[in-house]
CSV table of C-alpha atoms in Angstrom, one decimal:
chain,number,residue,atom,x,y,z
A,1,MET,CA,-23.8,16.9,-21.3
A,2,PRO,CA,-26.1,19.7,-22.0
A,3,GLN,CA,-24.9,23.1,-23.0
A,4,ALA,CA,-25.6,25.9,-20.6
A,5,VAL,CA,-27.5,28.9,-21.9
A,6,LEU,CA,-26.5,30.9,-18.9
A,7,GLY,CA,-23.2,32.9,-20.6
A,8,MET,CA,-24.8,33.0,-23.9
A,9,GLU,CA,-25.5,36.5,-25.5
A,10,LEU,CA,-28.4,36.9,-27.6
A,11,SER,CA,-26.8,36.0,-31.0
A,12,GLU,CA,-25.5,32.7,-29.3
A,13,ILE,CA,-29.0,32.0,-28.2
A,14,GLN,CA,-30.3,32.6,-31.6
A,15,ASP,CA,-27.8,30.0,-33.1
A,16,ALA,CA,-28.6,27.7,-30.4
A,17,LEU,CA,-32.2,27.7,-31.4
A,18,GLY,CA,-31.3,27.1,-34.9
A,19,SER,CA,-32.2,29.0,-38.1
A,20,GLY,CA,-35.7,28.0,-38.3
A,21,GLN,CA,-36.5,30.3,-35.2
A,22,LYS,CA,-37.6,33.9,-35.5
A,23,PRO,CA,-35.4,36.3,-33.8
A,24,PHE,CA,-38.0,37.0,-31.2
A,25,ARG,CA,-37.9,33.5,-29.8
A,26,ALA,CA,-34.2,34.1,-28.8
A,27,LYS,CA,-35.1,37.3,-27.0
A,28,GLN,CA,-37.6,35.2,-25.1
A,29,VAL,CA,-35.2,32.6,-24.0
A,30,TYR,CA,-32.9,35.6,-23.0
A,31,GLN,CA,-35.3,37.6,-21.1
A,32,ALA,CA,-36.4,34.3,-19.3
A,33,VAL,CA,-33.0,33.4,-18.2
A,34,TYR,CA,-31.5,36.8,-17.3
A,35,ARG,CA,-34.6,38.8,-16.2
A,36,GLU,CA,-37.0,36.4,-15.1
A,37,LYS,CA,-34.1,34.1,-13.5
A,38,VAL,CA,-35.7,30.7,-14.5
A,39,SER,CA,-34.1,27.7,-13.1
A,40,ASP,CA,-35.7,25.2,-15.8
A,41,LEU,CA,-35.9,25.9,-19.6
A,42,TYR,CA,-39.2,24.0,-19.5
A,43,GLN,CA,-40.4,27.0,-17.5
A,44,ILE,CA,-40.3,29.5,-20.1
A,45,SER,CA,-43.8,29.9,-20.7
A,46,THR,CA,-43.6,32.5,-23.6
A,47,ILE,CA,-42.3,29.9,-26.1
A,48,PRO,CA,-44.2,26.8,-27.7
A,49,GLN,CA,-44.3,23.9,-25.8
A,50,GLU,CA,-42.4,21.9,-28.7
A,51,LEU,CA,-39.6,24.5,-28.7
A,52,ARG,CA,-39.4,24.0,-24.9
A,53,ILE,CA,-38.9,20.3,-25.2
A,54,ALA,CA,-36.3,20.7,-28.2
A,55,LEU,CA,-34.2,23.4,-26.4
A,56,SER,CA,-34.4,21.3,-22.8
A,57,ALA,CA,-33.0,18.3,-24.9
A,58,THR,CA,-29.9,19.8,-25.7
A,59,HIS,CA,-29.5,22.9,-23.2
A,60,GLU,CA,-30.0,23.7,-19.7
A,61,VAL,CA,-30.1,27.0,-17.7
A,62,GLY,CA,-26.5,26.3,-16.3
A,63,LEU,CA,-27.2,27.7,-12.7
A,64,PRO,CA,-24.4,26.4,-10.1
A,65,ALA,CA,-25.7,23.9,-7.5
A,66,LEU,CA,-25.6,24.7,-3.6
A,67,GLU,CA,-22.8,22.5,-1.9
A,68,ARG,CA,-23.1,24.6,1.3
A,69,ARG,CA,-24.3,27.8,2.5
A,70,TYR,CA,-22.8,29.3,5.9
A,71,ASP,CA,-24.9,32.3,7.7
A,72,SER,CA,-22.8,34.5,9.6
A,73,ALA,CA,-24.1,36.5,13.0
A,74,ASP,CA,-24.0,39.6,11.0
A,75,GLY,CA,-26.2,38.6,8.1
A,76,THR,CA,-23.6,37.9,5.6
A,77,ARG,CA,-23.9,34.6,3.7
A,78,ARG,CA,-21.2,32.6,2.1
A,79,TYR,CA,-22.0,30.1,-0.6
A,80,LEU,CA,-19.9,27.2,-1.7
A,81,LEU,CA,-21.3,26.5,-5.1
A,82,ARG,CA,-20.8,23.4,-7.4
A,83,LEU,CA,-20.1,23.9,-10.9
A,84,ALA,CA,-21.1,21.6,-13.8
A,85,ASP,CA,-17.7,19.5,-13.6
A,86,GLY,CA,-17.9,19.2,-9.8
A,87,LYS,CA,-15.4,22.0,-8.8
A,88,THR,CA,-16.7,24.3,-6.1
A,89,VAL,CA,-16.2,28.3,-6.0
A,90,GLU,CA,-17.3,30.7,-3.3
A,91,THR,CA,-19.7,33.8,-3.5
A,92,VAL,CA,-20.6,36.0,-0.8
A,93,LEU,CA,-23.9,38.0,-0.2
A,94,MET,CA,-23.5,41.2,2.2
A,95,PRO,CA,-26.8,42.6,2.9
A,96,GLU,CA,-27.1,46.2,4.3
A,97,ASP,CA,-30.0,48.5,4.9
A,98,THR,CA,-29.5,50.7,1.9
A,99,ARG,CA,-27.9,48.1,-0.6
A,100,ASP,CA,-27.0,44.5,-1.1
A,101,THR,CA,-23.4,43.5,-2.3
A,102,VAL,CA,-22.3,40.2,-3.9
A,103,CYS,CA,-18.8,39.3,-3.8
A,104,ILE,CA,-18.1,36.8,-6.8
A,105,SER,CA,-15.3,34.9,-7.9
A,106,SER,CA,-13.6,34.8,-11.4
A,107,GLN,CA,-11.6,31.8,-11.0
A,108,VAL,CA,-11.5,28.5,-9.2
A,109,GLY,CA,-8.6,29.1,-6.9
A,110,CYS,CA,-6.1,31.8,-7.7
A,111,PRO,CA,-2.7,32.0,-9.2
A,112,VAL,CA,-1.5,35.3,-7.5
A,113,ASP,CA,0.6,34.4,-4.3
A,114,CYS,CA,-0.3,37.1,-1.9
A,115,ARG,CA,1.0,36.3,1.4
A,116,PHE,CA,-1.8,37.5,3.3
A,117,CYS,CA,-4.7,35.7,1.3
A,118,MET,CA,-6.0,32.2,2.1
A,119,THR,CA,-7.1,31.8,-1.1
A,120,ALA,CA,-3.4,32.1,-2.6
A,121,ALA,CA,-2.8,28.5,-1.0
A,122,MET,CA,-5.3,26.8,-3.1
A,123,GLY,CA,-3.4,27.8,-6.4
A,124,LEU,CA,-5.1,28.0,-9.9
A,125,GLU,CA,-7.6,25.3,-10.7
A,126,ARG,CA,-9.0,26.7,-13.9
A,127,ASN,CA,-10.9,30.0,-15.0
A,128,LEU,CA,-14.7,30.4,-14.9
A,129,THR,CA,-16.7,30.8,-17.8
A,130,ALA,CA,-18.8,33.9,-18.5
A,131,GLY,CA,-22.1,31.8,-17.5
A,132,GLU,CA,-20.3,30.7,-14.3
A,133,ILE,CA,-19.7,34.4,-13.2
A,134,VAL,CA,-23.1,35.4,-14.1
A,135,GLY,CA,-24.5,32.4,-12.3
A,136,GLN,CA,-23.0,33.3,-8.9
A,137,VAL,CA,-25.2,36.4,-9.1
A,138,LEU,CA,-28.2,34.9,-10.4
A,139,TYR,CA,-28.0,32.2,-7.7
A,140,ALA,CA,-27.5,34.8,-4.7
A,141,ALA,CA,-30.2,37.0,-6.2
A,142,ARG,CA,-32.7,34.0,-6.4
A,143,ASP,CA,-32.0,32.8,-3.0
A,144,ASN,CA,-32.4,36.1,-1.5
A,145,GLY,CA,-35.2,37.9,-3.6
A,146,LEU,CA,-33.0,40.5,-4.9
A,147,LEU,CA,-33.1,42.3,-8.4
A,148,GLU,CA,-36.5,43.2,-7.7
A,149,GLY,CA,-37.8,46.6,-7.8
A,150,GLU,CA,-35.5,49.7,-6.9
A,151,GLY,CA,-33.3,48.2,-4.5
A,152,ARG,CA,-29.6,48.9,-4.7
A,153,PHE,CA,-27.4,45.9,-5.7
A,154,ASN,CA,-23.6,45.9,-6.2
A,155,ILE,CA,-21.1,43.5,-7.6
A,156,VAL,CA,-17.7,43.3,-6.6
A,157,MET,CA,-15.3,40.9,-8.5
A,158,MET,CA,-13.3,40.5,-5.4
A,159,GLY,CA,-13.6,36.6,-4.7
A,160,MET,CA,-11.6,33.8,-5.8
A,161,GLY,CA,-9.1,34.6,-8.5
A,162,GLU,CA,-7.5,37.4,-10.2
A,163,PRO,CA,-10.1,38.6,-12.6
A,164,LEU,CA,-7.8,40.4,-15.3
A,165,LEU,CA,-6.3,36.9,-15.8
A,166,ASN,CA,-9.6,35.8,-17.2
A,167,LEU,CA,-10.5,39.2,-18.6
A,168,PRO,CA,-12.4,37.7,-21.7
A,169,ASN,CA,-14.9,35.8,-19.7
A,170,VAL,CA,-15.1,38.7,-17.1
A,171,LEU,CA,-16.1,41.3,-19.9
A,172,LYS,CA,-18.6,39.1,-21.3
A,173,ALA,CA,-20.0,38.5,-18.0
A,174,THR,CA,-20.0,42.0,-17.3
A,175,ARG,CA,-22.1,42.9,-20.7
A,176,LEU,CA,-24.5,40.2,-19.6
A,177,LEU,CA,-24.8,41.7,-16.2
A,178,ALA,CA,-25.3,45.3,-17.5
A,179,ASP,CA,-27.5,44.6,-20.4
A,180,ARG,CA,-31.0,46.6,-19.9
A,181,ASN,CA,-32.8,43.7,-21.5
A,182,GLY,CA,-31.7,41.4,-19.0
A,183,MET,CA,-30.3,41.7,-15.5
A,184,ALA,CA,-29.7,45.6,-15.9
A,185,ILE,CA,-27.0,46.2,-13.4
A,186,SER,CA,-25.2,49.4,-13.8
A,187,GLU,CA,-21.4,49.5,-14.5
A,188,LYS,CA,-21.4,52.1,-11.7
A,189,ARG,CA,-22.3,49.3,-9.4
A,190,MET,CA,-19.7,46.7,-10.5
A,191,THR,CA,-16.1,46.7,-9.3
A,192,LEU,CA,-13.2,44.6,-10.4
A,193,SER,CA,-10.3,44.2,-7.9
A,194,THR,CA,-6.9,43.3,-9.5
A,195,SER,CA,-3.4,42.7,-7.8
A,196,GLY,CA,-1.9,44.8,-10.7
A,197,ILE,CA,-1.7,43.0,-14.0
A,198,ILE,CA,-0.4,46.0,-16.0
A,199,PRO,CA,-1.1,44.9,-19.6
A,200,LYS,CA,-4.5,43.6,-18.8
A,201,MET,CA,-5.3,46.9,-17.0
A,202,ALA,CA,-4.9,48.8,-20.5
A,203,GLU,CA,-6.9,46.0,-22.1
A,204,LEU,CA,-9.9,46.3,-19.6
A,205,GLY,CA,-9.8,50.3,-20.1
A,206,GLN,CA,-10.3,49.9,-23.7
A,207,ALA,CA,-13.6,47.8,-23.2
A,208,GLU,CA,-16.8,49.8,-23.9
A,209,ILE,CA,-18.7,48.1,-20.9
A,210,ARG,CA,-16.5,47.5,-18.1
A,211,PRO,CA,-16.7,47.4,-14.2
A,212,LYS,CA,-15.1,50.2,-12.0
A,213,LEU,CA,-11.2,49.2,-11.3
A,214,ALA,CA,-9.9,48.7,-7.8
A,215,ILE,CA,-6.1,47.9,-7.4
A,216,SER,CA,-4.9,45.7,-4.2
A,217,LEU,CA,-2.1,48.1,-3.2
A,218,ASN,CA,-1.0,46.8,0.6
A,219,ALA,CA,2.3,48.4,0.7
A,220,SER,CA,4.1,51.8,0.6
A,221,THR,CA,7.3,50.6,-1.0
A,222,GLU,CA,8.7,48.4,-3.8
A,223,GLU,CA,10.4,46.1,-1.6
A,224,GLN,CA,7.5,45.9,1.0
A,225,ARG,CA,5.0,45.0,-2.0
A,226,GLN,CA,7.4,42.4,-3.5
A,227,GLU,CA,7.3,40.7,-0.2
A,228,LEU,CA,3.8,40.8,0.4
A,229,MET,CA,2.4,40.3,-3.1
A,230,PRO,CA,5.3,38.6,-5.1
A,231,ILE,CA,3.4,39.4,-8.4
A,232,THR,CA,5.3,42.9,-8.0
A,233,ARG,CA,8.6,41.2,-9.0
A,234,LYS,CA,7.1,41.1,-12.5
A,235,TYR,CA,4.7,44.4,-12.4
A,236,HIS,CA,6.7,46.8,-10.4
A,237,LEU,CA,5.1,49.3,-8.1
A,238,LYS,CA,6.3,52.5,-10.1
A,239,ASP,CA,5.0,50.8,-13.4
A,240,LEU,CA,1.8,49.9,-11.8
A,241,LEU,CA,1.3,53.5,-10.6
A,242,GLU,CA,2.2,54.9,-14.1
A,243,ALA,CA,-0.7,52.6,-15.5
A,244,CYS,CA,-2.9,54.0,-13.0
A,245,ARG,CA,-2.2,57.3,-14.3
A,246,ALA,CA,-2.6,56.4,-17.7
A,247,TYR,CA,-5.8,54.5,-17.1
A,248,PRO,CA,-9.0,56.0,-18.9
A,249,LEU,CA,-11.3,56.8,-16.1
A,250,ARG,CA,-15.0,57.8,-17.2
A,251,HIS,CA,-16.3,61.2,-16.0
A,252,TRP,CA,-18.2,59.7,-13.1
A,253,GLU,CA,-15.2,57.3,-11.9
A,254,LYS,CA,-12.3,57.2,-9.6
A,255,LEU,CA,-9.7,54.6,-9.2
A,256,CYS,CA,-9.9,52.7,-6.0
A,257,PHE,CA,-6.8,51.4,-4.0
A,258,GLU,CA,-7.3,48.6,-1.5
A,259,TYR,CA,-4.9,48.4,1.5
A,260,VAL,CA,-4.9,45.5,3.9
A,261,LEU,CA,-3.4,46.5,7.0
A,262,MET,CA,-1.1,44.1,9.1
A,263,ARG,CA,0.2,44.6,12.6
A,264,GLY,CA,4.0,45.9,12.4
A,265,VAL,CA,4.1,45.1,8.7
A,266,ASN,CA,2.6,48.0,6.6
A,267,ASP,CA,0.8,50.0,9.2
A,268,THR,CA,2.9,52.4,10.5
A,269,ASP,CA,2.5,56.5,10.3
A,270,ALA,CA,5.5,56.4,7.8
A,271,ASP,CA,3.8,53.9,5.8
A,272,ALA,CA,0.7,56.0,5.6
A,273,ARG,CA,2.5,59.2,4.7
A,274,ARG,CA,4.1,57.2,1.7
A,275,VAL,CA,0.7,56.2,0.5
A,276,ALA,CA,-0.7,59.7,0.4
A,277,GLY,CA,2.6,60.6,-1.6
A,278,LEU,CA,2.4,57.8,-4.0
A,279,LEU,CA,-1.4,58.3,-4.7
A,280,GLY,CA,-1.8,62.0,-4.1
A,281,ASN,CA,-1.8,63.1,-7.8
A,282,LEU,CA,-4.4,60.4,-8.8
A,283,ASN,CA,-7.9,60.7,-9.1
A,284,CYS,CA,-8.8,58.1,-6.4
A,285,MET,CA,-9.7,56.9,-3.0
A,286,VAL,CA,-8.4,54.6,-0.7
A,287,ASN,CA,-10.1,51.5,1.1
A,288,LEU,CA,-8.4,50.4,4.3
A,289,ILE,CA,-9.2,46.8,5.3
A,290,ALA,CA,-7.9,45.5,8.7
A,291,LEU,CA,-6.2,42.1,8.0
A,292,ASN,CA,-8.9,39.1,8.3
A,293,PRO,CA,-7.1,36.4,10.3
A,294,GLY,CA,-7.0,32.5,9.3
A,295,PRO,CA,-5.2,29.5,9.4
A,296,GLY,CA,-1.9,29.7,7.7
A,297,ILE,CA,-1.6,33.5,7.6
A,298,PRO,CA,1.5,34.6,9.0
A,299,PHE,CA,0.3,37.9,10.0
A,300,GLU,CA,-1.8,39.6,12.8
A,301,MET,CA,-4.6,42.0,12.7
A,302,PRO,CA,-3.6,45.7,13.5
A,303,ASP,CA,-4.5,47.6,16.6
A,304,PRO,CA,-7.4,49.8,16.3
A,305,GLU,CA,-5.2,52.8,17.1
A,306,ARG,CA,-3.1,52.0,14.2
A,307,VAL,CA,-5.8,51.8,11.8
A,308,ASP,CA,-7.2,55.0,12.9
A,309,SER,CA,-4.0,56.8,12.8
A,310,PHE,CA,-3.3,55.5,9.4
A,311,GLN,CA,-6.8,56.6,8.1
A,312,GLN,CA,-6.3,60.1,9.5
A,313,ILE,CA,-3.0,60.6,7.9
A,314,VAL,CA,-4.0,59.3,4.4
A,315,ARG,CA,-7.3,61.5,4.6
A,316,ARG,CA,-5.3,64.7,4.9
A,317,THR,CA,-4.4,64.2,1.1
A,318,LEU,CA,-7.1,62.0,-0.5
A,319,PRO,CA,-10.4,60.4,0.5
A,320,CYS,CA,-10.0,57.1,2.8
A,321,PHE,CA,-12.6,54.9,4.0
A,322,LEU,CA,-12.4,51.9,6.3
A,323,ARG,CA,-14.1,48.9,5.2
A,324,LYS,CA,-16.2,47.1,7.8
A,325,PRO,CA,-15.2,43.5,8.2
A,326,ARG,CA,-18.1,41.1,7.1
A,327,GLY,CA,-18.4,37.6,7.8
A,328,ARG,CA,-15.3,36.7,9.5
A,329,ASP,CA,-17.1,34.2,11.6
A,330,ILE,CA,-17.9,31.9,8.7
A,331,PHE,CA,-14.6,32.7,6.7
A,332,ALA,CA,-16.4,35.0,4.6
A,333,ALA,CA,-14.3,38.2,5.1
A,334,CYS,CA,-11.8,39.5,2.4
A,335,GLY,CA,-8.8,37.2,1.8
A,336,GLN,CA,-10.7,34.4,3.5
A,337,LEU,CA,-12.1,32.4,0.7
A,338,ARG,CA,-10.6,28.9,0.8
A,339,ARG,CA,-13.7,26.3,1.4
A,340,ASN,CA,-13.1,26.6,5.3
A,341,GLU,CA,-15.4,24.9,7.6
A,342,PRO,CA,-16.2,27.5,10.6
A,343,ALA,CA,-15.6,26.1,14.3
A,344,PRO,CA,-18.8,24.8,15.8
A,345,VAL,CA,-20.4,27.4,17.9
């Protein structure tokens, strides 16, 4: 099987070309793959034909293949992408007037058994490589004519999987995405969401190039969080908050806490007051997400009045925003990624 160039850093491409090639040839290949977004190595017109033939004999770009694309009434697109080994992963594009956001996966499936998330029912099949992570961004960019000119382009690692349990590949992908000689996407435009893997949070904080950090909170007490997110039995809420206090934020950065509201479970005014108390001394903001429904999820969407009341209470203490649901009709919204087929219209 040909080896994928996608996922290689410059030094690795140099090794792939062999010691007989000048270093600038590796740079030409690197820029063709990451900046020019070629889909075939033979398309790299800046390198000699014999080198294109030799490289194509042993390597390929390594882009994922389209298994299925779903288009939402609100403009959201959900991609089911097939990887080299036949496994599939989901990627979501959310276009807006002022920016485009791509939600990418870090694993096939997910090992974190959050009770309100459809992806959790899949379990974990395997980690994605750095190339498979970057490949999702490149595929969405190619399919929609993005990453051209001065358009705003955001990446959220909030798709399938727990990114911190695949940290080496996630960090390598981040370096490739941020490299000015390639895709040149600022770290300020990348966000990684975690369920709270405390040791890996500390490791992430030491990385020179890293996404912003978002923590999936979803509860206002230890007992409540253990019920909704069983991983809390290993990484307790008080320890998670201590890790957040110790996290080395950059001067331009805030922590983000995500909170999925579920009717009658964690959406009371008392919950809101506890959340404000838990987070009030942190340099952070809160994103509220009304539960996105789906088959097999034993919770219900909150009433709009509850969402509004919750937001107003938290806002008295810290910035609190309501995340607009996108792509619910095609199972593309937060917590819905599980290779589902939308109902026929």
